[in-house]
């Protein structure tokens, strides 16, 4: 049975009034526009989506390319004290059977569920998965102000519900296809508001710290390949018989009219 | 039973649609499931792109003519995001008005006209289509206007609107052949009103008043084929073709292959196993991994083609009926059927209702209730007629009255 995986990123941002965030070499990008001539290695506070940067250089999503992109092309500046203080372990909530859909994400955005959200890659919902490319969902959540830097060590738990869309999966033998949900990539961005100027730093959270967590699996109904012959025959015979009835009815109608005239 | 004025009916329908649009705004804001159709968001986004000088096809899944996006530009600039819904709902009301006009032209009694219009205006499927932001009412209104133009002998206008509607939506191309056939020299001349099917109370449908002599089907076909290139047909073909190619060429100049691929070619090759009521959907899904053979494509195309030809050659002279059965058959045999396709023939259904068997069923019901009513009161006791008898009186059809007089 073919297994499909969902790629997801959660991008957390928070504001800190004071802090000793070590400023990484983040080049500011005046006017909020990305300069296509510059090195792809920077992700300034003006950039909106990490994944957008990836897809500017790559046509499709490959795990190896994406990992290389994170490791080499994002300026993951250390946030110093803040990074040490944070204890965020991403947990996937129990799967809710919604549909992932850019339009639904938009609605959630308008209702303020997320700060920002976007889908990258293949967003054509009409095609079955066999002819579709992978897609990435990037979700931005604002986790709040300096209070999260408290020393009590309770950490931060986020529950994020996403509307998930099921494409027609590849054909199978048993009538079900498995979709596995792995851990999302979690990025943290810290925005420091200081008197003179604002700065931001970015780091990636590695490891969930939760060894007992198992992948979430969704079993999706799929077509059964060995039925294709029977289905084709039944479909074409139905169409042919229906067409024949209509043609005969049209001819018979003219015969009835003739007799009525007589 | 008091007769309902068509203007009152339209006014009431307009108020209903206004309330639905307002309700839709509330639901979109307060509930998780939107009232507004996803397509409306696509139109609005495409309109915003167009307003800022960009191609509407930058919006993924925008697969319509740029004219639709152009109509919705006020959504984002001038007026309000519901502007488009008002346009579509107004078209919806126009469809009701056109249905009334077509039936009047055919001499259908006023009350039956009104009842037929009600079938469109108060059908929950159709009044939600426009208020949710679907553009199909515009296409329906244009198709009905083309019928009215032909019934009034207005060939040039009919040709213009036909070229435009085929540009907007490809499916009306199936009406080309019946229109060409109906323009035969026996009963269609330039600037003269053609002979129309008249509603008759006696047998429900009179024979066509085509000419002084009886015209058989075979003779009609022979005349149609031998005099294919009449002035009227050439003019219709030239004007409609010019309008279609002008619009297509103009937007190709503006938006290039993206326009052609998304607005036209996509619909010709669309095979969508997703939201699809077609009998072919499961067959398509099971075979998505490999290309269909030429034989398979031909076999799936043949039933639709043969049915269209049979219906056109049999019913072309009754244009509304021909349009209706053609559309039903086209939708039924198409490889993709989405819910909005049903609107294509819903707008034509009221045009044939006065001739349908529903009248016979009303007559049978009327007889039964009349007999029942007579069982339950005695004329000598001067009782007021029970409500059941009032119902009988209100649904009597002319033939029933004629039978009672004898």
XYZ file of C-alpha atoms in Angstrom:
668
model
C 0.000 0.000 0.000
C 1.460 3.293 -0.988
C 2.077 5.684 1.860
C 1.889 9.407 1.339
C 3.369 12.006 3.603
C 2.210 15.469 4.441
C 4.772 18.222 4.597
C 4.035 20.992 7.004
C 5.856 23.883 8.559
C 4.902 25.918 11.545
C 6.538 29.251 11.846
C 6.239 30.873 15.237
C 6.888 34.494 15.911
C 6.958 36.369 19.138
C 7.791 39.823 20.283
C 10.123 40.749 23.025
C 10.378 44.204 24.480
C 13.953 43.760 25.635
C 16.411 41.075 25.025
C 19.873 40.159 24.242
C 19.201 38.613 20.942
C 22.487 38.160 19.193
C 22.092 39.782 15.854
C 22.902 37.350 13.127
C 24.087 38.580 9.811
C 20.664 39.384 8.471
C 20.820 41.854 5.642
C 17.984 44.286 5.678
C 16.011 44.407 2.557
C 14.802 47.911 1.914
C 11.222 48.309 0.746
C 10.248 44.755 1.582
C 11.206 43.485 -1.857
C 13.397 40.547 -2.352
C 16.463 41.372 -4.427
C 16.861 38.583 -6.894
C 20.496 39.437 -7.494
C 21.542 38.969 -3.914
C 22.519 35.768 -2.258
C 19.609 33.548 -1.297
C 21.089 33.097 2.109
C 19.292 35.865 3.893
C 15.845 35.860 5.425
C 15.181 39.310 6.694
C 12.353 40.510 8.842
C 10.725 41.759 5.665
C 10.450 38.306 4.125
C 7.096 36.746 4.648
C 7.431 33.037 3.921
C 10.405 30.730 4.154
C 8.874 28.337 1.651
C 8.470 31.111 -0.897
C 12.239 31.515 -0.872
C 12.636 27.799 -1.478
C 10.266 27.750 -4.448
C 11.993 30.703 -6.047
C 14.963 28.443 -6.588
C 13.331 25.011 -6.904
C 10.404 23.813 -9.014
C 9.277 21.009 -6.766
C 9.601 19.881 -3.200
C 12.250 17.260 -2.490
C 13.165 16.417 1.079
C 16.884 16.495 0.375
C 16.700 19.874 -1.366
C 14.595 21.327 1.398
C 16.916 20.125 4.140
C 19.843 21.531 2.235
C 17.961 24.810 1.836
C 17.355 25.040 5.590
C 20.902 24.130 6.446
C 22.735 26.254 3.925
C 20.519 28.966 2.544
C 18.676 30.308 5.553
C 20.562 32.602 7.866
C 19.511 30.927 11.060
C 20.827 33.432 13.531
C 21.118 32.345 17.109
C 18.726 34.155 19.372
C 21.005 33.659 22.307
C 19.325 34.019 25.659
C 15.878 33.793 24.167
C 16.614 30.518 22.461
C 17.839 29.037 25.697
C 14.787 30.178 27.587
C 12.283 28.760 25.177
C 11.057 25.218 25.553
C 8.727 24.604 22.705
C 7.920 21.047 21.695
C 5.678 20.768 18.658
C 2.844 18.350 19.166
C 0.401 17.383 16.507
C -3.147 17.417 17.756
C -5.485 14.539 17.023
C -6.277 14.678 13.363
C -9.438 16.544 12.516
C -11.052 15.441 9.297
C -11.123 18.750 7.477
C -9.907 19.546 4.012
C -6.700 21.464 3.385
C -7.556 24.099 0.878
C -6.016 27.534 0.228
C -9.478 29.103 0.328
C -10.263 27.620 3.705
C -6.884 28.688 5.003
C -7.726 32.185 3.810
C -10.920 32.104 5.817
C -9.066 31.012 8.926
C -6.636 33.841 8.328
C -9.456 36.354 8.084
C -10.858 35.059 11.344
C -7.506 35.568 13.024
C -6.749 31.912 13.698
C -3.291 32.357 12.171
C -1.099 35.387 11.681
C -0.193 34.275 8.193
C -0.624 31.152 6.167
C 0.117 30.009 2.634
C 0.283 26.868 0.531
C 3.197 26.325 -1.835
C 3.811 23.727 -4.490
C 0.923 22.000 -6.227
C -2.388 23.591 -5.235
C -4.527 22.094 -7.992
C -7.122 20.316 -5.898
C -8.873 18.672 -8.840
C -6.089 16.304 -9.799
C -5.602 12.931 -8.141
C -2.365 12.458 -6.238
C -0.851 10.281 -8.953
C -0.429 13.326 -11.215
C 0.124 15.887 -8.469
C 3.289 17.298 -7.017
C 3.826 17.801 -3.314
C 2.757 20.902 -1.520
C 3.887 22.678 1.621
C 1.719 24.517 4.081
C 3.396 27.319 6.008
C 1.532 28.592 9.039
C 2.566 31.589 11.128
C 1.359 31.808 14.707
C 2.039 34.642 17.070
C 2.802 33.110 20.463
C 2.736 36.348 22.375
C 5.003 38.732 24.215
C 7.797 38.509 26.778
C 5.705 36.440 29.204
C 6.661 33.265 27.472
C 10.203 33.827 28.672
C 9.125 33.000 32.186
C 11.402 30.860 34.273
C 8.782 28.374 35.427
C 9.811 25.951 32.694
C 6.255 24.998 31.821
C 6.959 25.463 28.163
C 4.409 26.389 25.556
C 1.795 24.116 24.070
C 0.142 25.017 20.795
C -2.879 23.355 19.278
C -3.181 24.012 15.595
C -6.042 22.669 13.530
C -5.606 22.608 9.788
C -8.251 21.847 7.178
C -6.794 18.880 5.306
C -7.710 17.947 1.766
C -7.613 14.409 0.469
C -6.791 13.938 -3.161
C -7.875 10.803 -4.929
C -5.035 8.519 -3.872
C -3.300 6.034 -6.154
C -5.193 2.829 -6.805
C -4.707 0.029 -4.356
C -5.649 -3.544 -3.755
C -7.556 -3.265 -0.522
C -9.462 -0.090 -1.160
C -7.562 2.096 1.315
C -4.443 4.227 1.071
C -2.411 5.394 4.071
C -1.461 9.027 4.615
C 1.172 9.579 7.284
C 1.668 12.879 9.061
C 5.237 13.378 10.167
C 6.604 16.046 12.427
C 6.337 19.574 11.111
C 9.388 21.749 10.613
C 9.264 24.343 13.351
C 10.935 27.716 12.921
C 11.067 30.394 15.558
C 11.442 34.048 14.767
C 12.152 36.525 17.491
C 11.364 40.172 16.856
C 13.142 42.487 19.232
C 11.746 45.966 19.609
C 14.458 48.360 20.700
C 14.622 52.088 20.903
C 16.671 52.642 17.820
C 15.399 49.923 15.531
C 13.732 46.535 15.355
C 15.616 43.358 14.721
C 14.659 39.780 14.221
C 16.433 36.461 14.403
C 15.442 33.056 13.213
C 16.208 29.601 14.489
C 14.906 26.158 13.847
C 13.658 23.884 16.589
C 15.236 20.496 16.222
C 13.715 17.431 17.779
C 10.374 17.267 19.471
C 11.720 15.923 22.689
C 8.772 13.586 22.770
C 10.086 10.099 22.133
C 6.727 8.437 22.643
C 4.981 10.318 19.847
C 4.010 8.119 16.916
C 3.184 9.254 13.418
C -0.445 9.983 12.803
C -1.949 7.948 10.019
C -5.061 8.605 7.970
C -6.591 5.799 5.947
C -8.198 7.175 2.837
C -10.486 5.198 0.536
C -9.031 4.565 -2.894
C -10.037 2.803 -6.084
C -9.333 -0.886 -6.585
C -7.303 -1.526 -9.689
C -8.711 -4.929 -10.502
C -12.163 -3.383 -10.901
C -11.086 -1.178 -13.782
C -12.105 -3.634 -16.503
C -15.591 -4.230 -15.146
C -16.114 -0.529 -14.476
C -15.120 0.390 -18.029
C -17.489 -2.175 -19.540
C -20.409 -1.132 -17.330
C -19.762 2.560 -18.021
C -19.655 2.235 -21.780
C -22.594 -0.170 -21.966
C -24.668 2.218 -19.802
C -23.766 5.154 -22.021
C -24.535 3.201 -25.192
C -27.877 1.883 -23.926
C -28.910 5.348 -22.689
C -28.014 6.876 -26.029
C -29.975 4.172 -27.831
C -33.073 4.840 -25.708
C -32.911 8.544 -26.430
C -32.513 8.014 -30.175
C -35.382 5.504 -30.243
C -37.575 7.886 -28.223
C -36.852 10.687 -30.676
C -37.715 8.463 -33.652
C -40.830 7.084 -31.934
C -41.956 10.611 -31.118
C -42.007 11.475 -34.793
C -44.008 8.299 -35.536
C -46.586 9.223 -32.880
C -46.918 12.693 -34.333
C -47.550 11.264 -37.790
C -50.299 9.007 -36.540
C -51.864 11.862 -34.600
C -52.123 13.826 -37.807
C -53.907 11.001 -39.461
C -57.417 32.229 -7.244
C -56.036 35.733 -7.789
C -53.548 35.956 -10.620
C -50.046 37.058 -9.703
C -48.648 40.014 -11.536
C -45.248 39.283 -13.090
C -43.862 42.568 -11.804
C -44.892 41.729 -8.238
C -43.326 38.338 -8.659
C -40.060 39.844 -9.832
C -40.096 42.400 -7.052
C -40.652 39.724 -4.428
C -37.880 37.609 -5.984
C -35.536 40.604 -5.928
C -36.200 41.170 -2.234
C -35.591 37.466 -1.545
C -32.260 37.613 -3.322
C -31.255 40.795 -1.533
C -31.967 39.139 1.813
C -29.972 36.078 0.792
C -26.984 38.198 -0.205
C -27.087 39.990 3.131
C -27.479 36.688 4.950
C -24.545 35.327 2.973
C -22.340 38.135 4.243
C -23.374 37.340 7.807
C -22.747 33.614 7.387
C -19.347 34.179 5.817
C -18.327 36.276 8.808
C -19.788 34.212 11.620
C -19.830 30.598 10.537
C -17.153 28.148 9.574
C -18.929 27.040 6.409
C -19.164 29.875 3.927
C -22.339 30.769 2.087
C -20.313 32.267 -0.741
C -19.207 29.947 -3.512
C -15.481 29.355 -3.845
C -15.767 30.426 -7.484
C -16.835 33.899 -6.369
C -13.584 34.320 -4.475
C -11.760 33.251 -7.617
C -13.688 35.803 -9.703
C -13.030 38.535 -7.144
C -9.320 37.825 -6.945
C -9.082 37.753 -10.736
C -10.952 41.064 -10.877
C -8.505 42.607 -8.391
C -5.589 41.448 -10.507
C -7.226 42.862 -13.605
C -7.861 46.169 -11.864
C -4.185 46.455 -11.036
C -3.230 45.830 -14.644
C -2.254 42.194 -14.268
C -3.546 39.065 -15.926
C -6.599 37.528 -14.205
C -5.018 34.142 -14.906
C -2.416 34.808 -12.236
C -5.218 33.650 -9.995
C -5.033 29.852 -9.940
C -8.227 28.083 -11.033
C -9.587 31.177 -12.821
C -10.823 29.462 -15.980
C -13.278 31.905 -17.447
C -13.333 34.715 -19.920
C -11.681 37.948 -18.721
C -15.083 39.555 -19.258
C -16.350 37.947 -16.050
C -13.446 39.389 -14.080
C -14.004 42.733 -15.783
C -17.622 42.800 -14.604
C -16.453 42.292 -11.034
C -13.801 45.013 -10.931
C -16.080 47.213 -8.781
C -15.869 44.454 -6.140
C -12.510 45.680 -5.024
C -12.311 49.235 -6.278
C -15.485 51.192 -6.259
C -18.356 49.540 -4.563
C -18.329 46.468 -2.365
C -17.311 42.834 -2.553
C -20.974 41.837 -3.059
C -21.234 43.813 -6.316
C -20.767 40.657 -8.371
C -23.517 38.840 -6.472
C -25.912 41.660 -7.324
C -24.952 41.397 -10.990
C -25.526 37.643 -10.994
C -28.810 37.919 -9.093
C -30.013 40.615 -11.487
C -29.262 38.217 -14.349
C -31.217 35.613 -12.447
C -34.239 37.940 -12.409
C -33.720 38.672 -16.097
C -33.985 34.945 -16.782
C -37.387 34.974 -15.074
C -38.492 37.948 -17.173
C -37.261 36.324 -20.404
C -39.079 33.081 -19.594
C -42.260 35.113 -19.242
C -41.629 36.930 -22.535
C -40.944 33.733 -24.484
C -44.095 32.060 -23.197
C -46.127 35.193 -23.956
C -44.796 35.204 -27.504
C -46.071 31.655 -27.807
C -49.507 32.614 -26.609
C -49.396 30.780 -23.316
C -52.133 32.026 -20.931
C -50.935 34.506 -18.317
C -51.418 32.338 -15.247
C -49.540 29.401 -16.770
C -46.767 31.811 -17.785
C -46.532 32.989 -14.209
C -46.486 29.484 -12.788
C -43.679 28.556 -15.152
C -41.702 31.627 -14.108
C -42.198 30.657 -10.459
C -40.474 27.340 -11.188
C -37.308 29.308 -11.949
C -37.537 32.241 -9.540
C -38.382 30.192 -6.478
C -36.359 27.099 -7.155
C -33.928 26.888 -4.186
C -31.212 25.603 -6.472
C -31.430 28.565 -8.805
C -31.915 31.415 -6.366
C -28.884 30.309 -4.374
C -26.737 30.059 -7.490
C -26.666 33.809 -8.107
C -26.663 34.878 -4.465
C -23.703 32.611 -3.714
C -21.761 34.241 -6.503
C -21.939 31.870 -9.441
C -21.931 33.443 -12.895
C -24.204 30.914 -14.661
C -27.322 33.186 -14.573
C -25.539 35.541 -16.967
C -25.087 32.743 -19.496
C -28.683 31.552 -19.013
C -30.016 35.070 -19.571
C -28.017 35.373 -22.790
C -29.280 32.035 -24.115
C -32.883 33.035 -23.461
C -32.322 36.442 -25.044
C -31.031 34.719 -28.160
C -34.273 32.706 -28.313
C -36.308 35.917 -27.952
C -34.309 37.610 -30.715
C -34.904 34.691 -33.058
C -38.600 34.599 -32.181
C -38.822 38.306 -33.032
C -36.907 37.874 -36.269
C -33.971 39.849 -34.882
C -31.213 37.900 -36.575
C -28.312 40.320 -36.155
C -28.800 40.665 -32.431
C -29.208 36.916 -32.016
C -25.954 36.343 -33.886
C -24.073 38.902 -31.811
C -25.179 37.478 -28.490
C -24.599 33.938 -29.663
C -20.984 34.682 -30.524
C -20.544 36.319 -27.146
C -22.145 33.531 -25.124
C -19.995 30.877 -26.812
C -16.954 32.969 -25.905
C -18.117 33.111 -22.282
C -19.047 29.461 -22.014
C -18.251 26.908 -24.686
C -21.271 24.646 -24.179
C -23.785 26.823 -26.161
C -21.885 25.717 -29.277
C -24.256 22.734 -29.234
C -27.079 25.159 -30.172
C -25.376 26.141 -33.429
C -26.907 23.390 -35.531
C -30.544 23.804 -34.393
C -30.273 27.558 -34.891
C -28.928 27.046 -38.391
C -31.712 24.559 -39.127
C -34.419 26.863 -37.783
C -33.171 29.600 -40.103
C -34.420 27.680 -43.098
C -36.042 29.740 -45.863
C -39.451 28.133 -45.325
C -40.193 30.169 -42.227
C -37.388 32.555 -41.407
C -36.791 35.690 -43.408
C -34.754 38.734 -42.598
C -36.678 41.271 -40.470
C -39.813 39.170 -40.531
C -41.214 37.463 -37.537
C -41.102 33.701 -38.029
C -44.053 31.418 -37.375
C -43.986 30.223 -33.806
C -45.335 27.237 -31.961
C -48.559 28.354 -30.371
C -49.870 27.023 -27.110
C -53.205 25.377 -27.654
C -55.644 24.477 -24.961
C -57.181 21.728 -27.049
C -54.370 19.331 -27.600
C -51.641 21.026 -25.613
C -49.522 21.672 -28.649
C -50.517 22.583 -32.123
C -48.671 21.630 -35.231
C -46.253 24.190 -36.485
C -47.823 26.751 -38.767
C -44.969 26.507 -41.175
C -46.575 26.783 -44.570
C -49.812 26.098 -46.367
C -48.794 22.580 -47.319
C -47.966 19.662 -45.068
C -44.243 19.391 -44.539
C -42.882 15.987 -43.678
C -39.713 15.502 -41.716
C -37.857 14.094 -44.697
C -38.854 17.008 -46.908
C -37.831 19.447 -44.231
C -34.444 17.778 -43.968
C -34.019 17.890 -47.742
C -34.876 21.585 -47.846
C -32.526 22.247 -44.976
C -29.632 20.505 -46.613
C -30.187 21.743 -50.132
C -30.577 25.342 -49.112
C -27.939 25.340 -46.412
C -26.252 28.523 -47.554
C -29.050 31.032 -47.299
C -28.448 34.705 -46.612
C -29.800 34.381 -43.090
C -27.554 31.460 -42.231
C -24.494 33.088 -43.720
C -25.132 36.321 -41.873
C -25.719 34.497 -38.592
C -22.576 32.430 -39.017
C -20.450 35.410 -40.041
C -21.554 37.701 -37.252
C -21.481 35.141 -34.458
C -18.156 33.797 -35.669
C -16.704 37.287 -35.924
C -17.809 38.188 -32.419
C -16.387 34.964 -31.020
C -13.042 35.297 -32.809
C -12.773 38.998 -32.059
C -13.227 38.424 -28.318
C -10.925 35.429 -28.332
C -8.299 37.204 -30.424
C -8.441 40.354 -28.334
C -7.919 38.515 -25.064
C -5.241 36.321 -26.622
C -3.438 39.539 -27.570
C -3.721 40.742 -23.965
C -3.044 37.552 -22.043
C -1.466 35.110 -24.478
C -1.554 31.337 -24.235
C -2.483 31.481 -20.587
C -5.900 32.805 -21.618
C -6.382 30.170 -24.328
C -5.297 27.313 -22.089
C -7.305 28.305 -19.051
C -10.453 29.798 -20.567
C -10.949 27.528 -23.588
C -8.673 24.530 -24.004
C -8.971 23.462 -20.379
C -12.724 22.951 -20.758
C -12.311 20.926 -23.928
C -9.936 18.459 -22.316
C -11.105 18.563 -18.728
C -11.210 15.222 -16.988
C -11.874 15.817 -13.342
C -12.572 12.805 -11.182
C -13.044 14.957 -8.126
C -16.385 16.772 -7.854
C -18.007 14.962 -10.712
C -21.464 13.428 -11.155
C -20.592 11.960 -14.532
C -21.071 8.265 -15.267
C -17.472 8.351 -16.493
C -15.917 9.593 -13.261
C -14.934 6.247 -11.759
C -13.715 4.955 -15.109
C -11.532 8.086 -15.441
C -10.164 7.750 -11.902
C -9.290 4.084 -12.375
C -7.453 4.901 -15.611
C -5.743 8.114 -14.586
C -2.337 6.504 -14.545
C -2.292 5.866 -18.276
C -3.333 7.610 -21.448
C -6.695 6.755 -22.987
C -6.521 5.052 -26.364
C -8.064 6.645 -29.439
C -10.718 3.929 -29.405
C -11.631 4.682 -25.779
C -11.882 8.395 -26.524
C -14.040 7.710 -29.553
C -16.325 5.315 -27.689
C -16.871 7.844 -24.906
C -17.535 10.650 -27.390
C -19.909 8.752 -29.699
C -22.994 8.462 -27.448
C -22.990 12.209 -26.836
C -22.475 13.001 -30.505
C -25.164 10.628 -31.784
C -27.706 11.779 -29.215
C -27.085 15.430 -30.060
C -27.573 14.779 -33.774
C -30.757 12.767 -33.216
C -32.290 15.416 -30.954
C -31.329 18.304 -33.216
C -32.722 16.795 -36.398
C -35.920 15.720 -34.676
C -36.724 18.794 -32.564
C -34.903 21.755 -34.105
C -38.122 23.423 -35.235
C -39.222 23.794 -31.617
C -36.170 25.705 -30.529
C -36.738 26.009 -26.757
C -37.617 22.336 -26.478
C -34.662 21.378 -28.636
C -32.306 23.502 -26.511
C -33.678 21.884 -23.384
C -33.314 18.243 -24.446
C -29.945 18.939 -26.032
C -28.641 20.512 -22.829
C -29.925 17.693 -20.633
C -28.329 15.124 -22.924
C -25.098 17.097 -23.205
C -24.759 17.362 -19.440
C -25.723 13.717 -18.895
C -23.125 12.369 -21.314
C -20.338 14.784 -20.440
C -17.160 13.496 -18.828
C -17.399 16.158 -16.156
C -20.621 17.167 -14.427
C -20.555 19.646 -11.596
C -23.641 20.923 -9.802
C -23.644 24.251 -11.638
C -24.170 22.495 -14.995
C -27.748 21.702 -13.941
C -28.568 25.400 -14.168
C -27.955 25.222 -17.903
C -31.172 23.259 -18.455
C -33.094 24.506 -15.400
C -33.477 27.866 -17.150
C -35.001 26.119 -20.189
C -37.353 23.826 -18.252
C -40.015 26.503 -17.620
C -40.229 27.049 -21.395
C -41.602 23.544 -21.925
C -43.679 23.161 -18.763
C -46.916 24.453 -20.310
C -46.701 21.548 -22.732
C -45.762 18.920 -20.211
C -47.839 16.094 -18.739
C -48.145 18.069 -15.528
C -51.304 19.567 -17.019
C -52.839 16.123 -17.433
C -52.043 15.257 -13.841
C -53.664 18.451 -12.644
C -56.726 17.545 -14.671
C -56.906 14.063 -13.141
C -56.490 15.506 -9.658
C -59.114 18.097 -10.378
C -61.639 15.465 -11.422
C -60.996 13.369 -8.323
C -61.293 16.303 -5.957
C -64.386 17.567 -7.702
C -66.053 14.167 -7.320
C -64.914 13.931 -3.711
C -66.151 17.444 -3.083
C -69.556 16.623 -4.490
C -69.822 13.584 -2.230
C -69.375 15.670 0.874
C -71.971 18.388 0.479
C -75.517 18.504 -0.766
C -76.467 21.319 -3.102
C -79.924 21.650 -1.449
C -78.482 22.481 1.929
C -76.620 25.528 0.602
C -73.473 24.799 2.524
C -70.495 26.972 1.732
C -68.148 24.961 -0.507
C -65.463 23.240 1.537
C -61.878 24.386 0.987
C -61.251 21.219 -1.005
C -63.704 22.344 -3.657
C -62.096 25.793 -3.792
C -58.869 24.038 -4.581
C -60.625 22.163 -7.372
C -61.930 25.401 -8.851
C -58.528 26.992 -8.748
C -56.719 24.206 -10.572
C -59.274 23.593 -13.311
C -57.745 23.614 -16.737
C -59.694 24.735 -19.811
C -60.241 21.182 -21.061
C -61.763 20.158 -17.713
C -64.229 23.050 -17.917
C -65.133 22.140 -21.460
C -65.830 18.566 -20.379
C -68.140 19.748 -17.575
C -70.248 21.816 -19.962
C -71.234 18.798 -21.981
